[in-house]
PDB file of C-alpha atoms in Angstrom:
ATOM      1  CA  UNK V   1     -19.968  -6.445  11.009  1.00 71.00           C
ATOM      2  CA  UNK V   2     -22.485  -6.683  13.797  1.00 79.00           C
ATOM      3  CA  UNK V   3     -25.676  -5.405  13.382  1.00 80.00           C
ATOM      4  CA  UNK V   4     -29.396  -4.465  14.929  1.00 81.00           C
ATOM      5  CA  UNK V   5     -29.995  -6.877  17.532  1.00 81.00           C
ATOM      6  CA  UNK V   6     -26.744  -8.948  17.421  1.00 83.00           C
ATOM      7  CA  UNK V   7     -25.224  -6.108  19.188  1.00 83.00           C
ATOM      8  CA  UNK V   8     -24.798  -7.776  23.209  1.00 84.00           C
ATOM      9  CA  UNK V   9     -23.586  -4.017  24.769  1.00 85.00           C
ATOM     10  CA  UNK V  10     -26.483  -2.370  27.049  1.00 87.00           C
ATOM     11  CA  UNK V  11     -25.664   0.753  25.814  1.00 88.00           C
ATOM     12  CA  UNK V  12     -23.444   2.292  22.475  1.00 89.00           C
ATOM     13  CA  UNK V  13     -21.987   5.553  21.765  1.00 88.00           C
ATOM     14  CA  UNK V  14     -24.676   6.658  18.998  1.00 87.00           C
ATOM     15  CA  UNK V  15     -23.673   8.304  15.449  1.00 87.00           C
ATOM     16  CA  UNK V  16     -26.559   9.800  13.600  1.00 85.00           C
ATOM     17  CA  UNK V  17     -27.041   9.143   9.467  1.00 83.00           C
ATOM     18  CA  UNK V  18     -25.618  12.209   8.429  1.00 83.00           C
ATOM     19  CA  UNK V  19     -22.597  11.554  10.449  1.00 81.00           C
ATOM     20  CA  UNK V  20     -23.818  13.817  13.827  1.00 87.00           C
ATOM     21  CA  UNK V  21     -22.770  12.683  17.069  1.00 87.00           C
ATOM     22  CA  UNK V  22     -25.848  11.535  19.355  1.00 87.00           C
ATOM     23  CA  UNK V  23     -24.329  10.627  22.258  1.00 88.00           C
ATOM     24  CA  UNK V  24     -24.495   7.370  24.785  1.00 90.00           C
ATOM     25  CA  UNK V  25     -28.005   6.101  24.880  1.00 89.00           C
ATOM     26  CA  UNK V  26     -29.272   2.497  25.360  1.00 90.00           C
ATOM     27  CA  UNK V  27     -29.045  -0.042  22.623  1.00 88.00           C
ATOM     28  CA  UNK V  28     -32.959  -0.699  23.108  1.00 89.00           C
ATOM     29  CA  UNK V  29     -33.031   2.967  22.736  1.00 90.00           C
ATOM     30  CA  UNK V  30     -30.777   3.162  19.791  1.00 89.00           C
ATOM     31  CA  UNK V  31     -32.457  -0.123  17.850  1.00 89.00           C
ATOM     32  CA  UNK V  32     -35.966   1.755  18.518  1.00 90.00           C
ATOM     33  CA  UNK V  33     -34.359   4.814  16.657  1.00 88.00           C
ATOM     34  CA  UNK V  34     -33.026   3.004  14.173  1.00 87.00           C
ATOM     35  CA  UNK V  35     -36.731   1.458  13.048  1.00 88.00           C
ATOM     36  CA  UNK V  36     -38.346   4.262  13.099  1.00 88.00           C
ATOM     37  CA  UNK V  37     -35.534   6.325  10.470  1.00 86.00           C
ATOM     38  CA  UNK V  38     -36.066   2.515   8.908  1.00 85.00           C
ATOM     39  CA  UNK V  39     -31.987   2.384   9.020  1.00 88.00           C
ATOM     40  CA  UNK V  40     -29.618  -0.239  10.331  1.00 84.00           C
ATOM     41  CA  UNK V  41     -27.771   0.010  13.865  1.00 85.00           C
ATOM     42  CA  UNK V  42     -24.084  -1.139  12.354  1.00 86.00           C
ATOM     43  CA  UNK V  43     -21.547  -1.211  15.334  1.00 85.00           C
ATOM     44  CA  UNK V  44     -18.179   0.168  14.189  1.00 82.00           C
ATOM     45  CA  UNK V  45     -15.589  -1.559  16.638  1.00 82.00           C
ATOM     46  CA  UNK V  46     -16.159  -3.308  19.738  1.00 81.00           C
ATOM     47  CA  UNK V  47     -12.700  -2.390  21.133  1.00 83.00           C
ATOM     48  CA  UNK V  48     -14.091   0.281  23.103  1.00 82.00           C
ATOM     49  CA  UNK V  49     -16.664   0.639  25.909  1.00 82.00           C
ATOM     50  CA  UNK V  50     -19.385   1.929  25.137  1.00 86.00           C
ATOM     51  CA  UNK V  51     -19.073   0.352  21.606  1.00 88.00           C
ATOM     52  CA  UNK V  52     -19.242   3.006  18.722  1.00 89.00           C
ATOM     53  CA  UNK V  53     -22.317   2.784  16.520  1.00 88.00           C
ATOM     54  CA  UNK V  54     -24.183   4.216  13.270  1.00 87.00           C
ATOM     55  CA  UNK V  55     -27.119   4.484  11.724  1.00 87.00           C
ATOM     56  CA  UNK V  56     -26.433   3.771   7.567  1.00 85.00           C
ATOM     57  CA  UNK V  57     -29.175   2.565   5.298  1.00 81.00           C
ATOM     58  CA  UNK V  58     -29.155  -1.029   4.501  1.00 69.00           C
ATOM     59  CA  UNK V  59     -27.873  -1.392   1.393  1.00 73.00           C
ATOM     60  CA  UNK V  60     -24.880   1.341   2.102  1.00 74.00           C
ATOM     61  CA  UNK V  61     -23.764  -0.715   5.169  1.00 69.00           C
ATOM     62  CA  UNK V  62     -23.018  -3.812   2.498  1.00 74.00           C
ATOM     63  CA  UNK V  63     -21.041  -1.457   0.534  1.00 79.00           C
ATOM     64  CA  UNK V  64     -19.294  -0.062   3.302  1.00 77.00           C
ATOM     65  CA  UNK V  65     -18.090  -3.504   4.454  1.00 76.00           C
ATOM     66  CA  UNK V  66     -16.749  -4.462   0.464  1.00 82.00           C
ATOM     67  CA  UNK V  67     -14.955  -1.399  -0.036  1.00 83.00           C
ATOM     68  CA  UNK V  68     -13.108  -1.934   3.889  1.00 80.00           C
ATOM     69  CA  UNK V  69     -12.177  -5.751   1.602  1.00 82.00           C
ATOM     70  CA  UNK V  70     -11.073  -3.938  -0.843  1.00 82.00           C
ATOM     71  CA  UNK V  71      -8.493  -1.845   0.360  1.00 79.00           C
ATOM     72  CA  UNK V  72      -7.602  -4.156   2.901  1.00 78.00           C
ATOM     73  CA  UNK V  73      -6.698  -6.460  -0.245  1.00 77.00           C
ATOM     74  CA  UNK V  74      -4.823  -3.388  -1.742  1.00 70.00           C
ATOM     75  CA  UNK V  75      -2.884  -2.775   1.251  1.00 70.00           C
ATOM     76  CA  UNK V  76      -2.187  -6.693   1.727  1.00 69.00           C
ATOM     77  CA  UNK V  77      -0.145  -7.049  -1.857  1.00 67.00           C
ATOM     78  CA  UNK V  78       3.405  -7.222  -1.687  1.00 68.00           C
ATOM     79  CA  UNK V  79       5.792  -5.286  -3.488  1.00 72.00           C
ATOM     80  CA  UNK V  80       7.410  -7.140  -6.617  1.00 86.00           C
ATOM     81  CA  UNK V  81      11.087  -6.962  -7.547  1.00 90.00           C
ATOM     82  CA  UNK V  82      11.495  -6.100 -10.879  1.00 92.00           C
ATOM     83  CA  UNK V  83      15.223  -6.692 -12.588  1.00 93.00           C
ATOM     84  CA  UNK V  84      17.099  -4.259 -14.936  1.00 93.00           C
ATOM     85  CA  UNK V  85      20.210  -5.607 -16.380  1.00 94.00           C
ATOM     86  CA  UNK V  86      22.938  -3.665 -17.750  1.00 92.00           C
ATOM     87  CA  UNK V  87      26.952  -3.740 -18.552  1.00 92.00           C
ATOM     88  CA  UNK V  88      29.835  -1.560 -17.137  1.00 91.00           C
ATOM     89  CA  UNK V  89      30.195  -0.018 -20.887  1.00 91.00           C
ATOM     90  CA  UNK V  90      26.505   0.799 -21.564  1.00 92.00           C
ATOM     91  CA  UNK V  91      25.691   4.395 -23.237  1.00 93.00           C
ATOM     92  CA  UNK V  92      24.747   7.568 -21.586  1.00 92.00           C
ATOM     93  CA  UNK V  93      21.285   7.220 -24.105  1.00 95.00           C
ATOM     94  CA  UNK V  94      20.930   3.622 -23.224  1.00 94.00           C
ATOM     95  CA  UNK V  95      21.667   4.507 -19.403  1.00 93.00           C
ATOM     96  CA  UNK V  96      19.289   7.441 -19.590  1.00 94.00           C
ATOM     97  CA  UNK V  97      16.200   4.808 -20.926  1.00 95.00           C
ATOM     98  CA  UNK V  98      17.209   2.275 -18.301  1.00 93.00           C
ATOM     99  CA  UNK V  99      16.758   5.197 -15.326  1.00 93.00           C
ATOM    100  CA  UNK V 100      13.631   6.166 -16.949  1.00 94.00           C
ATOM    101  CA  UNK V 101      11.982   1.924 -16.526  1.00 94.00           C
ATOM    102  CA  UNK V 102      13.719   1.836 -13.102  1.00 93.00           C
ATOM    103  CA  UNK V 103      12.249   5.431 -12.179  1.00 93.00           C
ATOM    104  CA  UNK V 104       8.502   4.256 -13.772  1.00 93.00           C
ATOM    105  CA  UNK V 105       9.190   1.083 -11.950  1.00 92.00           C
ATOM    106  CA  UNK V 106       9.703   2.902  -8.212  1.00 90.00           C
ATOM    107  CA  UNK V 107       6.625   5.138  -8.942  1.00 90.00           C
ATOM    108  CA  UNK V 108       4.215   2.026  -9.446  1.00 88.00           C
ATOM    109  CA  UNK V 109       5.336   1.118  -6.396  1.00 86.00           C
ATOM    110  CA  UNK V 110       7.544  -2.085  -7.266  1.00 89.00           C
ATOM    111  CA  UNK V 111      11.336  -2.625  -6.109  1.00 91.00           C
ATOM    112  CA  UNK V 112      14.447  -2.567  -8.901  1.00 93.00           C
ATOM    113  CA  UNK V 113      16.960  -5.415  -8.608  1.00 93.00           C
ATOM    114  CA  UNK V 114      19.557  -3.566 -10.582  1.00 93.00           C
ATOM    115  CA  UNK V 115      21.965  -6.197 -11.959  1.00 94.00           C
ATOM    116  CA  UNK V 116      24.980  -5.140 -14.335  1.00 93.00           C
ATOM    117  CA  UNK V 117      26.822  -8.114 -15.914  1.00 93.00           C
ATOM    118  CA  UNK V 118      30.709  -8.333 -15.522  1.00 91.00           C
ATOM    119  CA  UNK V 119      33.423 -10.238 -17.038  1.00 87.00           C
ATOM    120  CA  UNK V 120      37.268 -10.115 -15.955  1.00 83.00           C
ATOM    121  CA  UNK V 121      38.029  -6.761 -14.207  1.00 84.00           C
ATOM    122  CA  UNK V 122      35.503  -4.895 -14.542  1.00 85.00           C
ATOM    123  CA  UNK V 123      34.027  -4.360 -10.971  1.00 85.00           C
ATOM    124  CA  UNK V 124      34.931  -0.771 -10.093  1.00 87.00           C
ATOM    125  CA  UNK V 125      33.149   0.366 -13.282  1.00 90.00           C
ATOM    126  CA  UNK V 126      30.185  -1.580 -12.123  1.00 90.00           C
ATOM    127  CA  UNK V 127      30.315  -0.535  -8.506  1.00 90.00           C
ATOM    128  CA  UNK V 128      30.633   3.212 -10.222  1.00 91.00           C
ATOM    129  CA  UNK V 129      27.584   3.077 -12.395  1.00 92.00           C
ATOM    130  CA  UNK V 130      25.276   1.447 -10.095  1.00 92.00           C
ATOM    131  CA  UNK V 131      26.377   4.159  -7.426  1.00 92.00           C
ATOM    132  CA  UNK V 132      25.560   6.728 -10.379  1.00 92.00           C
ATOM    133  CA  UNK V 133      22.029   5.100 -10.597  1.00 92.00           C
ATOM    134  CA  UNK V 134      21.563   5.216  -6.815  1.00 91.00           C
ATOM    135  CA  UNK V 135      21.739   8.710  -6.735  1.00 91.00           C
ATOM    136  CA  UNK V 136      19.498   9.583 -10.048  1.00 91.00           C
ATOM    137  CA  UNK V 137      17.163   7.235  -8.518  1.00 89.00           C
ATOM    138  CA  UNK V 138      17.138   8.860  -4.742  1.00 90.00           C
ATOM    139  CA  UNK V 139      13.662  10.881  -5.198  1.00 91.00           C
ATOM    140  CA  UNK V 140      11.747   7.882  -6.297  1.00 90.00           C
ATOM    141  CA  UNK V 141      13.816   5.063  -3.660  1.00 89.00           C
ATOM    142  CA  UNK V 142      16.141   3.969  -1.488  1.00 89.00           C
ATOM    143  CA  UNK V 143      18.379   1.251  -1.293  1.00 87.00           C
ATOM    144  CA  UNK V 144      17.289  -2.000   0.387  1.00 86.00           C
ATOM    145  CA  UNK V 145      21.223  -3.846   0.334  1.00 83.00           C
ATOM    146  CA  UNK V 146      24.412  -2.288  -0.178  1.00 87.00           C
ATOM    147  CA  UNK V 147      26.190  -2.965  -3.573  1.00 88.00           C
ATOM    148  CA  UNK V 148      26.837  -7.044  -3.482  1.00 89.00           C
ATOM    149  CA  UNK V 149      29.596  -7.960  -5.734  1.00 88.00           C
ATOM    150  CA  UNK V 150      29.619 -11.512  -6.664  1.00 85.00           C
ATOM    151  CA  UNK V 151      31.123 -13.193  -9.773  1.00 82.00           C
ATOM    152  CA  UNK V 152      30.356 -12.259 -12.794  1.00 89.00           C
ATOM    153  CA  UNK V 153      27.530  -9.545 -11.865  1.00 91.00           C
ATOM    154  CA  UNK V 154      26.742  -6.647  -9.151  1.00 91.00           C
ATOM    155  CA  UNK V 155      23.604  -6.090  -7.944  1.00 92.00           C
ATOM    156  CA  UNK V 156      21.851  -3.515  -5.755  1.00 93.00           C
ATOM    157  CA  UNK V 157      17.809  -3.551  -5.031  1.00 93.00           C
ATOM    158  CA  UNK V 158      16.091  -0.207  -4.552  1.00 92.00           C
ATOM    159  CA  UNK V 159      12.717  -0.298  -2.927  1.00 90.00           C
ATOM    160  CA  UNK V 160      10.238   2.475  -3.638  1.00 88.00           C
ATOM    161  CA  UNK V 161       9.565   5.209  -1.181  1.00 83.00           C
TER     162      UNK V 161
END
């Protein structure tokens, strides 16, 4: 955040404290403005030419540039995978609860590794229910891998939408 008389540009496009435009002046101009409201000259980005600038209090300007940390924080955290294991033979009340933690899961914005435990032939009743739970689940997400059948499990992750 550059501010008052760090700012190098010879002249800024001008944004009163209430948010109204004031045009291009010069930044002599604009600091001298600035003093006399007994505000800060913040510039907002100095990607463009003439640089855009406001006038905010002093204190705001401080919170301003915590809360841009903030979300940019937010933003920067990486979905988790969260896993849900089940078997070929599981109940429709049991299967019903498990949709229900995968759907919560999806809405918090975490991905479901969906993993169903299989022993001799059962891999077409796996590859059916976790098809089943692909399309209760398609509101809340999508599928990140196609069913993977490997051993003695089959898995499929859904990432939230």
């Amino acid at each position: 955040m550059i501010k008052n008389e760090k700012i190098k540009a010879s002249e800024v496009q001008l944004t009163g404290v209430n948010g109204e435009d004031l045009g291009v002046m010069a930044t002599t101009e604009a600091l001298a403005l600035a003093k006399r409201l007994k505000v800060d000259l913040v510039c907002t980005s100095l990607m463009s030419s003439p640089p855009p600038c406001k006038l905010i209090g002093a204190g705001q300007a401080k919170q301003e540039a915590l809360q841009e940390k903030h979300q940019a924080r937010k933003q920067e955290k990486a979905p988790k995978v969260k896993e849900l294991r089940l078997t070929p033979h599981i109940e429709d009340h049991d299967l019903d609860t498990k949709c229900q933690q995968a759907r919560r899961i999806l809405q918090a914005g975490d991905a479901v590794m969906l993993v169903v435990k299989i022993s001799g032939k059962e891999g077409s009743q796996a590859k059916a229910l976790l098809e089943q739970i692909i399309r209760e689940m398609a509101p809340f997400g999508t599928k990140r891998t196609g069913i993977q059948l490997s051993g003695k499990q089959a898995a499929v992750q859904l990432d939230p939408l």
